[in-house]
Coordinates of C-alpha atoms and ligand atoms in Angstrom, one line a residue:
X653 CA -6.6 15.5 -28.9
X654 CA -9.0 17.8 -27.6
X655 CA -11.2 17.9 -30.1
X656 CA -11.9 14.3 -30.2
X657 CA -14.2 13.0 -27.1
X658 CA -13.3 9.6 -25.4
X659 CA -16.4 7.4 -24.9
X660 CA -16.4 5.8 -22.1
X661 CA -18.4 2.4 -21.6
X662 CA -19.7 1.3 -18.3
X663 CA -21.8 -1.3 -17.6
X664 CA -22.9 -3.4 -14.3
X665 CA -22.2 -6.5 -15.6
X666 CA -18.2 -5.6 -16.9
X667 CA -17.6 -7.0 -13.5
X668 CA -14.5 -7.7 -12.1
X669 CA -14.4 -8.5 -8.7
X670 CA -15.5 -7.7 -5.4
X671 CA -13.4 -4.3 -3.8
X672 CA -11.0 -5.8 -1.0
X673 CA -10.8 -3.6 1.8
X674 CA -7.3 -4.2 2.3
X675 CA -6.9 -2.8 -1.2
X676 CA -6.3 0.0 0.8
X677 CA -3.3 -1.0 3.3
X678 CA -0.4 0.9 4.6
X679 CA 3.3 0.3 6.0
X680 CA 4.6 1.2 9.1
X681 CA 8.3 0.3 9.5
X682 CA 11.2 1.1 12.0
X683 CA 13.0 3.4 9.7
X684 CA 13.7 7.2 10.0
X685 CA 10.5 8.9 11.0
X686 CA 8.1 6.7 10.7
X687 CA 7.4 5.5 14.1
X688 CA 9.4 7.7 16.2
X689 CA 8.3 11.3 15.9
X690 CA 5.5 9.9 13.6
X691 CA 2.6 7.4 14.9
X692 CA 4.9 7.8 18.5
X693 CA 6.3 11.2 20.4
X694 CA 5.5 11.0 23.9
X695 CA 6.4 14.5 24.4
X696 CA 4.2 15.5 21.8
X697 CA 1.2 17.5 22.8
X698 CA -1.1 15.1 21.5
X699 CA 0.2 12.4 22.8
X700 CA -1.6 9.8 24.6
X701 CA -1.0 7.8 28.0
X702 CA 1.0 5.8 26.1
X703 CA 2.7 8.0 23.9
X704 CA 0.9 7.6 20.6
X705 CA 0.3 11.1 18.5
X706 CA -3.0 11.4 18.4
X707 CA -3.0 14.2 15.3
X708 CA -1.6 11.1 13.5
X709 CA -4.2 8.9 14.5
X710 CA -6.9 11.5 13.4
X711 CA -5.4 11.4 9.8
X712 CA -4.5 7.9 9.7
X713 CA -8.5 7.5 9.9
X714 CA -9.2 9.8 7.6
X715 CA -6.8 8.1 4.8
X716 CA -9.2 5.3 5.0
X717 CA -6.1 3.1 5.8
X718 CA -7.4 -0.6 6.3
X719 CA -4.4 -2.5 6.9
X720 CA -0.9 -2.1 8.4
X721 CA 2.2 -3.9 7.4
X722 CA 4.7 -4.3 10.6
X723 CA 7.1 -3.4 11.5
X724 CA 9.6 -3.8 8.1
X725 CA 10.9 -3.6 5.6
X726 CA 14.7 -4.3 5.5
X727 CA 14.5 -3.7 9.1
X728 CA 12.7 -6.8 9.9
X729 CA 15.3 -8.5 8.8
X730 CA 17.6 -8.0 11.6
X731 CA 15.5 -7.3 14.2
X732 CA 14.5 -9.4 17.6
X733 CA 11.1 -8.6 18.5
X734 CA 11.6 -9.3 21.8
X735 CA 13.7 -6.4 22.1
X736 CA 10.5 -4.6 21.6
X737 CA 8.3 -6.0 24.7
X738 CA 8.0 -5.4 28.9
X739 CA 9.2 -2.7 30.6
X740 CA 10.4 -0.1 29.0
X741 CA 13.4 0.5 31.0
X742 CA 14.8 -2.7 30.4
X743 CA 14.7 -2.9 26.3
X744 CA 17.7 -2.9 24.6
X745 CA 19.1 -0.5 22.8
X746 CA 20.4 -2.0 19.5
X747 CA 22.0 -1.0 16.6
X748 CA 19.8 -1.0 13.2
X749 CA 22.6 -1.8 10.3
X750 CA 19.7 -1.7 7.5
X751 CA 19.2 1.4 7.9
X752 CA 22.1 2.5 10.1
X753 CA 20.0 3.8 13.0
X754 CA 20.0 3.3 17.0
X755 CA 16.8 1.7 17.9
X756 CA 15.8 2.1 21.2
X757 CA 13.0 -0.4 21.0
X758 CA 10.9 2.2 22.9
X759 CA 7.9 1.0 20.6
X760 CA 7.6 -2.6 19.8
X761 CA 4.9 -5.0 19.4
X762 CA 2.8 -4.3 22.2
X763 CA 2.4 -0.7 21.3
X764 CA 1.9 -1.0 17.6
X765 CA -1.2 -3.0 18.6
X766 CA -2.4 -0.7 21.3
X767 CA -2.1 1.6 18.3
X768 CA -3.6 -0.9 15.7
X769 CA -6.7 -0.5 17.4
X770 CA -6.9 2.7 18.3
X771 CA -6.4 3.2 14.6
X772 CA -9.0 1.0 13.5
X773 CA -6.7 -0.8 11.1
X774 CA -6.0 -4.8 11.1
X775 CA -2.5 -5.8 11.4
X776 CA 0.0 -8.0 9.1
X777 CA 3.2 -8.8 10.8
X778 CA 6.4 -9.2 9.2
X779 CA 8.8 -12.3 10.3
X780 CA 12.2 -11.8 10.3
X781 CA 13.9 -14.6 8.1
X782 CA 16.7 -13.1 7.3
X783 CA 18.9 -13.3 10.0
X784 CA 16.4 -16.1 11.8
X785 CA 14.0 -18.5 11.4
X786 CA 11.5 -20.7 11.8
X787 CA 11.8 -20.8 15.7
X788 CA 11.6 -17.4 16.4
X789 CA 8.3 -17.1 14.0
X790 CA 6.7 -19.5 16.6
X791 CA 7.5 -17.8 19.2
X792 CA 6.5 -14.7 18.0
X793 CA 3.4 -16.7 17.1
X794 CA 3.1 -17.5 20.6
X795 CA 3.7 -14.6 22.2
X796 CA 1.1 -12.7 19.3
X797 CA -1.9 -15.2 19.4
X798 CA -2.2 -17.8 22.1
X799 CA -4.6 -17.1 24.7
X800 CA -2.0 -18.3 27.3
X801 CA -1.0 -21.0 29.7
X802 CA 2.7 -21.3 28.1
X803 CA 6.4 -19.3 28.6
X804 CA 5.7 -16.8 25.8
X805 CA 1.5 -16.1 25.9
X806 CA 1.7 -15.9 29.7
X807 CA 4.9 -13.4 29.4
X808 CA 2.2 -11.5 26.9
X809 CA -0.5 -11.1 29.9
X810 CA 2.5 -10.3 32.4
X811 CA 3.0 -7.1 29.9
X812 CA -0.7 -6.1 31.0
X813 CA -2.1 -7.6 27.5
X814 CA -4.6 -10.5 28.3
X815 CA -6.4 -11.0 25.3
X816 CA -3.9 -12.4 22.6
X817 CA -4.6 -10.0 19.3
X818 CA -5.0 -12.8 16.6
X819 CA -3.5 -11.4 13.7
X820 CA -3.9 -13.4 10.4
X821 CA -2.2 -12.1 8.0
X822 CA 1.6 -12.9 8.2
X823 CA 4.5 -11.5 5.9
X824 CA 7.0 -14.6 5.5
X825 CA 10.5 -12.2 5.8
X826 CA 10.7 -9.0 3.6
X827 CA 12.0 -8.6 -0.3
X828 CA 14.6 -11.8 0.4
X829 CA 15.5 -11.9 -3.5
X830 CA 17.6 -8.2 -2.8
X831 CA 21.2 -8.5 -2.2
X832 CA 21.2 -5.5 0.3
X833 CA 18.8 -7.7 2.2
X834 CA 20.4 -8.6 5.8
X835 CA 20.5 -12.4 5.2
X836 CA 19.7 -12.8 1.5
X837 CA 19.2 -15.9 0.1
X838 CA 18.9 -18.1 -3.6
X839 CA 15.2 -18.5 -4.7
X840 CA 15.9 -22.3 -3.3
X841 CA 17.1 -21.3 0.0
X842 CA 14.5 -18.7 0.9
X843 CA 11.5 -20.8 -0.8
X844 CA 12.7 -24.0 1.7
X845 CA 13.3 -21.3 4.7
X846 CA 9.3 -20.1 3.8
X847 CA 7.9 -23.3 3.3
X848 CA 9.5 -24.7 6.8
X849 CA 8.5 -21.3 8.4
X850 CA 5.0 -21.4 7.7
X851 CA 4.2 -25.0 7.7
X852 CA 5.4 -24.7 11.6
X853 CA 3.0 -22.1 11.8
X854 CA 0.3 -23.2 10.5
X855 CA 1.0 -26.7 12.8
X856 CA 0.1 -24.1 15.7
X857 CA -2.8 -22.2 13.5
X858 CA -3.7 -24.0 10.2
X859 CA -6.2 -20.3 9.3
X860 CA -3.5 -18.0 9.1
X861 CA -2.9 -16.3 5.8
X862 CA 0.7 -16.2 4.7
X863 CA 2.3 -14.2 2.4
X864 CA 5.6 -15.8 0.4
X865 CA 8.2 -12.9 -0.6
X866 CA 7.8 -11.7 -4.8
X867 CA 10.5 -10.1 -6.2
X868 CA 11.4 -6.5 -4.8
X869 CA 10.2 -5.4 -7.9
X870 CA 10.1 -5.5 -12.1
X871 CA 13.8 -5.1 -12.8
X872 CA 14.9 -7.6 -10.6
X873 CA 17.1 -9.7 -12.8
X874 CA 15.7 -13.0 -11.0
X875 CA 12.5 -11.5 -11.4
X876 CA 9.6 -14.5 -12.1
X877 CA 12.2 -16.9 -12.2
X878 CA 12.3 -15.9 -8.0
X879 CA 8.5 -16.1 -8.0
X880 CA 8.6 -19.6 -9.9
X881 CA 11.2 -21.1 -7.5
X882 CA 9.9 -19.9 -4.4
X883 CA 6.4 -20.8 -5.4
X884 CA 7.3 -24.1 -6.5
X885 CA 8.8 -24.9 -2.5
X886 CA 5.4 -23.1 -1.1
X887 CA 3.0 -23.3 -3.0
X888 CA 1.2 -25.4 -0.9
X889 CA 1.6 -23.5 2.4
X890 CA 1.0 -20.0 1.4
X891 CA -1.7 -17.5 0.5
X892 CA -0.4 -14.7 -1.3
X893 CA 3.2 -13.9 -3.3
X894 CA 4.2 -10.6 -2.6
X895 CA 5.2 -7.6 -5.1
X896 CA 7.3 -4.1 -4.5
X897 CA 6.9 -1.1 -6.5
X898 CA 8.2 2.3 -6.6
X899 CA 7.9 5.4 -8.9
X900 CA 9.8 7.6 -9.5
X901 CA 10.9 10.5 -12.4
X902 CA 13.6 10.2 -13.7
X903 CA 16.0 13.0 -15.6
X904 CA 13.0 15.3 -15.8
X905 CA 10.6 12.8 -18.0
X906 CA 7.4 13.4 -16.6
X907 CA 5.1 11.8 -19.4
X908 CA 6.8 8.7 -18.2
X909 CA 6.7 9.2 -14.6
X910 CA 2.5 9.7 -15.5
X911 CA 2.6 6.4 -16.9
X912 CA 4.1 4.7 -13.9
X913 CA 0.6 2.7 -13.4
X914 CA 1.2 1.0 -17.3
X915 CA 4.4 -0.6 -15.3
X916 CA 2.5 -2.0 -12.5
X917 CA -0.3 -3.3 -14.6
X918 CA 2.5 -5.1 -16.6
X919 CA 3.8 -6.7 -13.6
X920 CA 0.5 -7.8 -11.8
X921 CA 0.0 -9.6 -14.7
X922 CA 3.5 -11.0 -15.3
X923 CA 2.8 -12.3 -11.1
X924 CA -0.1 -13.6 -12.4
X925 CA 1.0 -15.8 -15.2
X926 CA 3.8 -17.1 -13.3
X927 CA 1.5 -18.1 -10.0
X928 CA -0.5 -19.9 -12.4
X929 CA 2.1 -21.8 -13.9
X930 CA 3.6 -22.8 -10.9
X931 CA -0.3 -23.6 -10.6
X932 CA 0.1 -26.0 -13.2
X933 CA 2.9 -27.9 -12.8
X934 CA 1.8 -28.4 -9.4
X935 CA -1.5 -29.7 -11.0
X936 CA -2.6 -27.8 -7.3
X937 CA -6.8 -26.4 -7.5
X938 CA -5.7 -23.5 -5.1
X939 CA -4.8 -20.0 -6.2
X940 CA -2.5 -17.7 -5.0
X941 CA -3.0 -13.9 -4.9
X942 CA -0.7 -11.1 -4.8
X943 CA -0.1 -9.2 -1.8
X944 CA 1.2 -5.5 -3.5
X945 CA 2.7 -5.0 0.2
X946 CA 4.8 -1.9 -1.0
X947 CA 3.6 0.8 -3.1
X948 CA 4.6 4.4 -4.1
X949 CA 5.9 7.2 -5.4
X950 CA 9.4 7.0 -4.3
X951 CA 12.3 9.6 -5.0
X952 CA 14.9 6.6 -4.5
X953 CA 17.5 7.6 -6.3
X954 CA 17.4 11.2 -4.2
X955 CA 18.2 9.1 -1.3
X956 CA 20.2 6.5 -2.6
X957 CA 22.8 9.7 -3.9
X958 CA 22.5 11.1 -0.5
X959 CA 23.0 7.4 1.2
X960 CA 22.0 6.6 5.4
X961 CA 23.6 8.7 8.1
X962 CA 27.4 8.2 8.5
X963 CA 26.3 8.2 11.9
X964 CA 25.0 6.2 14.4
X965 CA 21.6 8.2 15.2
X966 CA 18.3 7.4 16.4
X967 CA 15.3 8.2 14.2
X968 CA 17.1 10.6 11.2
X969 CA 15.1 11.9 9.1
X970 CA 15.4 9.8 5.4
X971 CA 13.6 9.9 2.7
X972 CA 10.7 12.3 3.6
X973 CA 9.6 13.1 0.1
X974 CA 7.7 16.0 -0.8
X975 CA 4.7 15.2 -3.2
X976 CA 3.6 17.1 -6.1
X977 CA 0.4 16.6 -7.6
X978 CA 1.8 14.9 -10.1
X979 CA 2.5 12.4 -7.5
X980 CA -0.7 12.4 -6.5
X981 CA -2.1 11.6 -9.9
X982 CA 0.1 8.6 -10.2
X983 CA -0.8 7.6 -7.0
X984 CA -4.3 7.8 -7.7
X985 CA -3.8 5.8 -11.1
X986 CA -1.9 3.2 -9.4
X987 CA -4.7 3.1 -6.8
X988 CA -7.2 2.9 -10.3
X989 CA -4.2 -0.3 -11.4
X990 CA -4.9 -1.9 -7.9
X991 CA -8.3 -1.9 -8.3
X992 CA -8.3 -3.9 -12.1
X993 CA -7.1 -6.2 -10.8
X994 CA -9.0 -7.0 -7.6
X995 CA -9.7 -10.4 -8.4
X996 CA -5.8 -10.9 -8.1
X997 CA -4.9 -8.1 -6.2
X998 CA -6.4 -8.3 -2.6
X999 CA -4.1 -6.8 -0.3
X1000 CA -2.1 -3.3 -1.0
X1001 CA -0.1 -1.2 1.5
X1002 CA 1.1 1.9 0.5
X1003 CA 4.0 2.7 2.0
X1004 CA 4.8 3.9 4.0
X1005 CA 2.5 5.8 6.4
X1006 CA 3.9 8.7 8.0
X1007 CA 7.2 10.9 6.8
X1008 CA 9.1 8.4 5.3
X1009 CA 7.8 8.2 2.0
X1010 CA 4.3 9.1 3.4
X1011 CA 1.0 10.6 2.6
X1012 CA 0.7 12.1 6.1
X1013 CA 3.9 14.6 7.5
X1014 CA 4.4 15.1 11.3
X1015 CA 6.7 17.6 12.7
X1016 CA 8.3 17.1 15.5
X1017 CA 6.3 19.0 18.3
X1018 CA 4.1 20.3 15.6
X1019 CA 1.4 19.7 13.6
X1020 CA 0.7 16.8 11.1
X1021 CA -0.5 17.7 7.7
X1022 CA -1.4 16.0 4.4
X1023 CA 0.4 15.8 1.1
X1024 CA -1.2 15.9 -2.0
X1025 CA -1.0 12.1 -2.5
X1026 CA -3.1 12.1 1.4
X1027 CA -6.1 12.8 -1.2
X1028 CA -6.2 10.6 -4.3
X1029 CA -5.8 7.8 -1.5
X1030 CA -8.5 8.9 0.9
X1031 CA -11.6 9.3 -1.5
X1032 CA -10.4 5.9 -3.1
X1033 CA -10.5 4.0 -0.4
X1034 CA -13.9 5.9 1.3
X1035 CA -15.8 5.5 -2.2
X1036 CA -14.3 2.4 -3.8
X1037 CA -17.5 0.2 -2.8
X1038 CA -19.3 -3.5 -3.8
X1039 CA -17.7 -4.5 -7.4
X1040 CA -15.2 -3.4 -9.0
X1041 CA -16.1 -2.8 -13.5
X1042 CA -14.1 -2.4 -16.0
X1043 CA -14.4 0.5 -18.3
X1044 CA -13.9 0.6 -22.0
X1045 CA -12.9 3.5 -23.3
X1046 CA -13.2 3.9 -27.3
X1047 CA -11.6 6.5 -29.6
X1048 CA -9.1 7.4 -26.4
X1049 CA -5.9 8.7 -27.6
X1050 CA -2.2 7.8 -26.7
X1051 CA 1.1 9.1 -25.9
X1052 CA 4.5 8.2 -26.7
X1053 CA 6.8 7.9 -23.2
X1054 CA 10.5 6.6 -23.0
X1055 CA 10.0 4.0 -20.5
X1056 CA 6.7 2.6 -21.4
X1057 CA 6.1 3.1 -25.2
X1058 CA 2.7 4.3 -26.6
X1059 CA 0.0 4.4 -23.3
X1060 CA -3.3 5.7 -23.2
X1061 CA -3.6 9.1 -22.0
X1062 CA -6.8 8.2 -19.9
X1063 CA -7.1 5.6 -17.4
X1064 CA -10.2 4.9 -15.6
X1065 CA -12.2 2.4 -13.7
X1066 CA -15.6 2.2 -11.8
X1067 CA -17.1 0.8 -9.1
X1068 CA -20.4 -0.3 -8.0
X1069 CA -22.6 -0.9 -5.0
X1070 CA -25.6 -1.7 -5.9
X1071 CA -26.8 -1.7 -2.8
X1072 CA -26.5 2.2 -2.3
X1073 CA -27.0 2.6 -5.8
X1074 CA -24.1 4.2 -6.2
X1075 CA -21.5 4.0 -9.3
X1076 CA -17.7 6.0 -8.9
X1077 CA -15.5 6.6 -11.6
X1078 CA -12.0 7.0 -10.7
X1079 CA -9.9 8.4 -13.6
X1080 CA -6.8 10.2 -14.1
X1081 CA -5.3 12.1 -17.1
X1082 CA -2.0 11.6 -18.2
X1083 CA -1.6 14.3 -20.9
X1084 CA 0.1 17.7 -19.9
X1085 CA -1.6 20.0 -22.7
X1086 CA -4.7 20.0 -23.2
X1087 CA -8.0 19.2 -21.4
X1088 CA -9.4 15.7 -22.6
X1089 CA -13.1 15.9 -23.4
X1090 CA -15.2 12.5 -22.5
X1091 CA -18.2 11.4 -23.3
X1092 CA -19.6 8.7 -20.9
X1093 CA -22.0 6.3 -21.9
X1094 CA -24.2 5.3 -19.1
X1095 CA -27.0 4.2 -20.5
X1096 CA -26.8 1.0 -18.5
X1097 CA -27.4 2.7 -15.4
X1098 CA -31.0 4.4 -16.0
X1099 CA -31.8 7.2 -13.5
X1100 CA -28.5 7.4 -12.5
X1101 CA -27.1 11.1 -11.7
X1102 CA -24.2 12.9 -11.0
X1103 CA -24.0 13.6 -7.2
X1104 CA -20.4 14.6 -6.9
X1105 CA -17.3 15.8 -9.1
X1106 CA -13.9 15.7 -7.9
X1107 CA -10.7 16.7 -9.3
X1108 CA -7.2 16.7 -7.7
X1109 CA -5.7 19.2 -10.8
X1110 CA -3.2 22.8 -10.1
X1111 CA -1.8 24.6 -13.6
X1112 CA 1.5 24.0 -11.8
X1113 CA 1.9 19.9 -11.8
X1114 CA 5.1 20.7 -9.4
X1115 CA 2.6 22.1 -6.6
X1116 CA 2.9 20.7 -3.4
X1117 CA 2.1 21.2 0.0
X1118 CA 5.0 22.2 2.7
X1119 CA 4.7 22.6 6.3
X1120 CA 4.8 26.7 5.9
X1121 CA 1.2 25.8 3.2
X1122 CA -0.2 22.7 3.9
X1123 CA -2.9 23.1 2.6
X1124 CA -2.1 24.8 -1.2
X1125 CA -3.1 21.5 -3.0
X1126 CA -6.6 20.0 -2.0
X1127 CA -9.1 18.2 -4.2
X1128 CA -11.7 20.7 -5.6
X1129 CA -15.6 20.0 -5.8
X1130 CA -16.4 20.9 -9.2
X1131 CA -19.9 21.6 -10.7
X1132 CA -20.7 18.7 -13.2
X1133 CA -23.0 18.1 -15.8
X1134 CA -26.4 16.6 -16.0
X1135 CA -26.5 13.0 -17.5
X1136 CA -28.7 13.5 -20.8
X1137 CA -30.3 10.4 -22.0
X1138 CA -27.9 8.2 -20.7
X1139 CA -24.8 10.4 -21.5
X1140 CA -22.4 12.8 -19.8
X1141 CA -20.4 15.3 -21.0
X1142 CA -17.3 16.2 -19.5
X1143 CA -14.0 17.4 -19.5
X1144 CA -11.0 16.6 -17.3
X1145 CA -7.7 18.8 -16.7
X1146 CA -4.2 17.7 -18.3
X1147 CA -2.4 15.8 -15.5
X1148 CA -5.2 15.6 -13.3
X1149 CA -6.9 12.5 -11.1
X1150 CA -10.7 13.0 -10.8
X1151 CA -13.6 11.1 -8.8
X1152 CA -16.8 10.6 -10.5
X1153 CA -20.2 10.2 -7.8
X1154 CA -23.2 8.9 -9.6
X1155 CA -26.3 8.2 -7.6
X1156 CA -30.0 6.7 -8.5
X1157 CA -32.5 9.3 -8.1
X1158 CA -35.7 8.2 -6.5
X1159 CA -38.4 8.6 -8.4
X1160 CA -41.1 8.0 -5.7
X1161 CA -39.8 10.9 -3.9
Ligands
LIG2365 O1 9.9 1.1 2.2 C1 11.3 1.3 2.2 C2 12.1 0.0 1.9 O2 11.8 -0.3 0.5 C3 11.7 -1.2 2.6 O3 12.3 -1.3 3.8 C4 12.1 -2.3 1.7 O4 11.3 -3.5 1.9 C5 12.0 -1.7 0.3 O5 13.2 -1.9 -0.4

């Protein structure tokens, strides 16, 4: 394949959308590491006043991280989230059965929004209707958003927090379709439960934006015929449909686990169709969108063989998966999938956010550090700016995987602000052999040149970064080519992800 250049086609008016910040969302939730001994450690030396890491924060900002799902996950499922507010002396301790933990409800609500803002991110909260309902959403409502002057906004300002935090985007229970789901339900029973719920809350605030549960993922046998059902009972009352995806390799096929991103193009546009049939039998004008509220690279089946603590611990380390930068270039191609479909696709969280299946590792008393798929994430979400184009690539070869059939061994996509002038190609290369040579035709963007080359890339595709070498995998600033009449040449490692800066140069200077 080496021989043969790809030509790559982009042009500003291949447009597909605006880029949605919150393309670029994460997941906090109350399981193993992620909140205690990750975003909170009190004893920590960089801990603040009220007990938040503030190593974590630091990176946290530098991911780029827009948005935060809160606080679950399967464990929103069973939770009270009153538990989780006042004085910290008097919260119950309670046991966790989805993911057999003791929670101490040390951090709860109120924290997670001290640390929503001192974070920079804007949070979406997660109702539990799973083992409640309706009710409790309200008052959680309540206590969340109303200025005050009733039981549950006044017993907000008693906790020393005045202002209520208006928080809009709302996540109507969690991934209710899985039977390991505390509280399950039939497509019928949750899309009535979700309609009820969020009727009531929109009686109280008719601008929030509400997110019906998708199917936890592809291979859900009810999947579409969930989304259909629950869509049918909602349609009306809700913004968004979710949709849950991880990746993973399995039995040592690598070419597949590459290809993850074919997958999750696949089922963004199977979501699609099936929103807009519900569309039409509803004969509604209104649209729903997808909320991809779950999202990565997930060795699942690691912890699924090793299973939860027999136990009953607080905060046990599960599922703190080491990335390789083969992760990262999925990551970074499922980041390119995301994209593509921004006019669908507006709100993404990766998840989750620190040590459990994170981008960002923090050891306990010690120091936080990045895994390789930290990087594919942060440049995205920094340099993914005004429109999202599509790219056409011509002549590009293709590769044969077990899961996915025959899938192109590039996959790209650009974005453009034409207010800065600036175009970025994101692209990643599947193949594991060779080098694939490109030749990019940019003869729609006169002047344009190449400010910046990026590539995430190690001979090893198994490298990753441990505590004892954080920092062996980085992205590596590469000298790049001059565009030439509209063209550039260039050539991009096997199983690599690379980032593409192209600037106007200014003639009158
Ligand atoms: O992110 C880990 C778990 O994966 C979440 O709790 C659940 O929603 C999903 O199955």
């Amino acid at each position: 394949m080496a021989d043969r250049p790809v030509t790559v086609h982009i042009d500003p008016a291949f447009r597909i959308a605006p880029v949605s910040r919150r393309t670029f969302g994460s997941f906090v939730e109350h399981m193993g590491r992620c909140v205690y001994g990750g975003l909170y450690e009190p004893d920590h030396p960089s801990a603040d006043a009220v007990g938040l890491r503030r190593d974590v924060l630091d990176l946290v900002r530098e991911q780029g991280v827009t948005v935060v799902r809160y606080p679950g996950g399967n464990f929103v499922s069973g939770y009270h989230w009153e538990d989780g507010v006042g004085p910290r002396d008097q919260r119950p301790t309670r046991l966790d059965p989805a993911w057999h933990s003791v929670e101490t409800n040390a951090f709860g609500l109120d924290e997670f929004m001290t640390w929503a803002q001192a974070a920079g991110i804007e949070p979406m909260l997660a109702v539990n209707l799973g083992t409640r309902g309706p009710r409790e959403a309200l008052d959680l409502l309540e206590y969340a958003n109303h200025p005050g002057g009733t039981r549950l906004s006044d017993l907000r300002r008693s906790h020393g927090r005045e202002t209520p935090y208006g928080i809009r985007m709302w996540c109507l229970g969690n991934e209710m379709d899985g039977p390991w789901q505390l509280g399950h339900q039939t497509a019928h029973e949750y899309g009535r439960r979700a309609a009820e719920t969020a009727r009531a809350m929109r009686m109280i605030d008719p601008t929030l934006e509400l997110v019906a549960c998708g199917s936890s993922g592809p291979d859900m046998p009810t999947f579409a015929a969930w989304e259909a059902t629950v869509l049918e009972h909602t349609y009306d009352q809700v913004d968004f449909v979710s949709a849950h995806l991880y990746h993973e390799e399995r039995d040592g096929d690598l070419a597949s686990l590459l290809a993850s991103s074919v997958g999750m193009d696949q089922f963004i546009d199977d979501i699609v169709a099936t929103c807009d049939h519900v569309r039409a039998r509803t004969r509604s004008s209104k649209r729903i969108n997808i909320s991809f509220d779950e999202w990565n690279v997930w060795y699942m089946r690691d912890f699924l063989a090793t299973g939860v603590p027999t136990e009953w611990v607080q905060a046990p380390p599960l599922s703190e998966d080491d990335y390789t930068v083969a992760d990262a270039v999925v990551v970074g191609s499922s980041l390119i999938t995301l994209l593509r479909h921004s006019d669908r696709v507006t709100v993404a969280c990766q998840a989750q956010l620190v040590n459990t299946i994170a981008a960002i590792r923090a050891e306990p008393g010690g120091p936080a550090w990045r895994q390789t798929i930290f990087y594919p994430f942060a440049l995205t979400a920094r340099y993914a700016r005004g429109t999202v184009l599509r790219v056409e690539c011509t002549s590009a070869p293709t590769t044969d995987t077990a899961r996915y059939g025959d899938v192109p061994l590039l996959d790209v996509v650009a974005t453009y602000d034409d207010d800065a002038d600036e175009l970025v190609v994101f692209a990643v290369h599947r193949g594991q052999r060779e080098p694939a040579t490109i030749d990019m035709d940019l003869r729609a963007f006169p002047g344009y040149r190449l400010a910046e080359q990026v590539v995430l890339h190690d001979p090893d595709p198994y490298a990753r970064n441990t505590s004892a070498e954080p920092d062996r995998v980085r992205p590596q600033t590469v000298a790049g080519a001059a565009v030439d009449q509209g063209r550039l040449a260039l050539a991009l490692p096997p199983v690599s992800w690379t980032m593409l800066r192209l600037t106007r140069v200014d003639v009158t200077a």
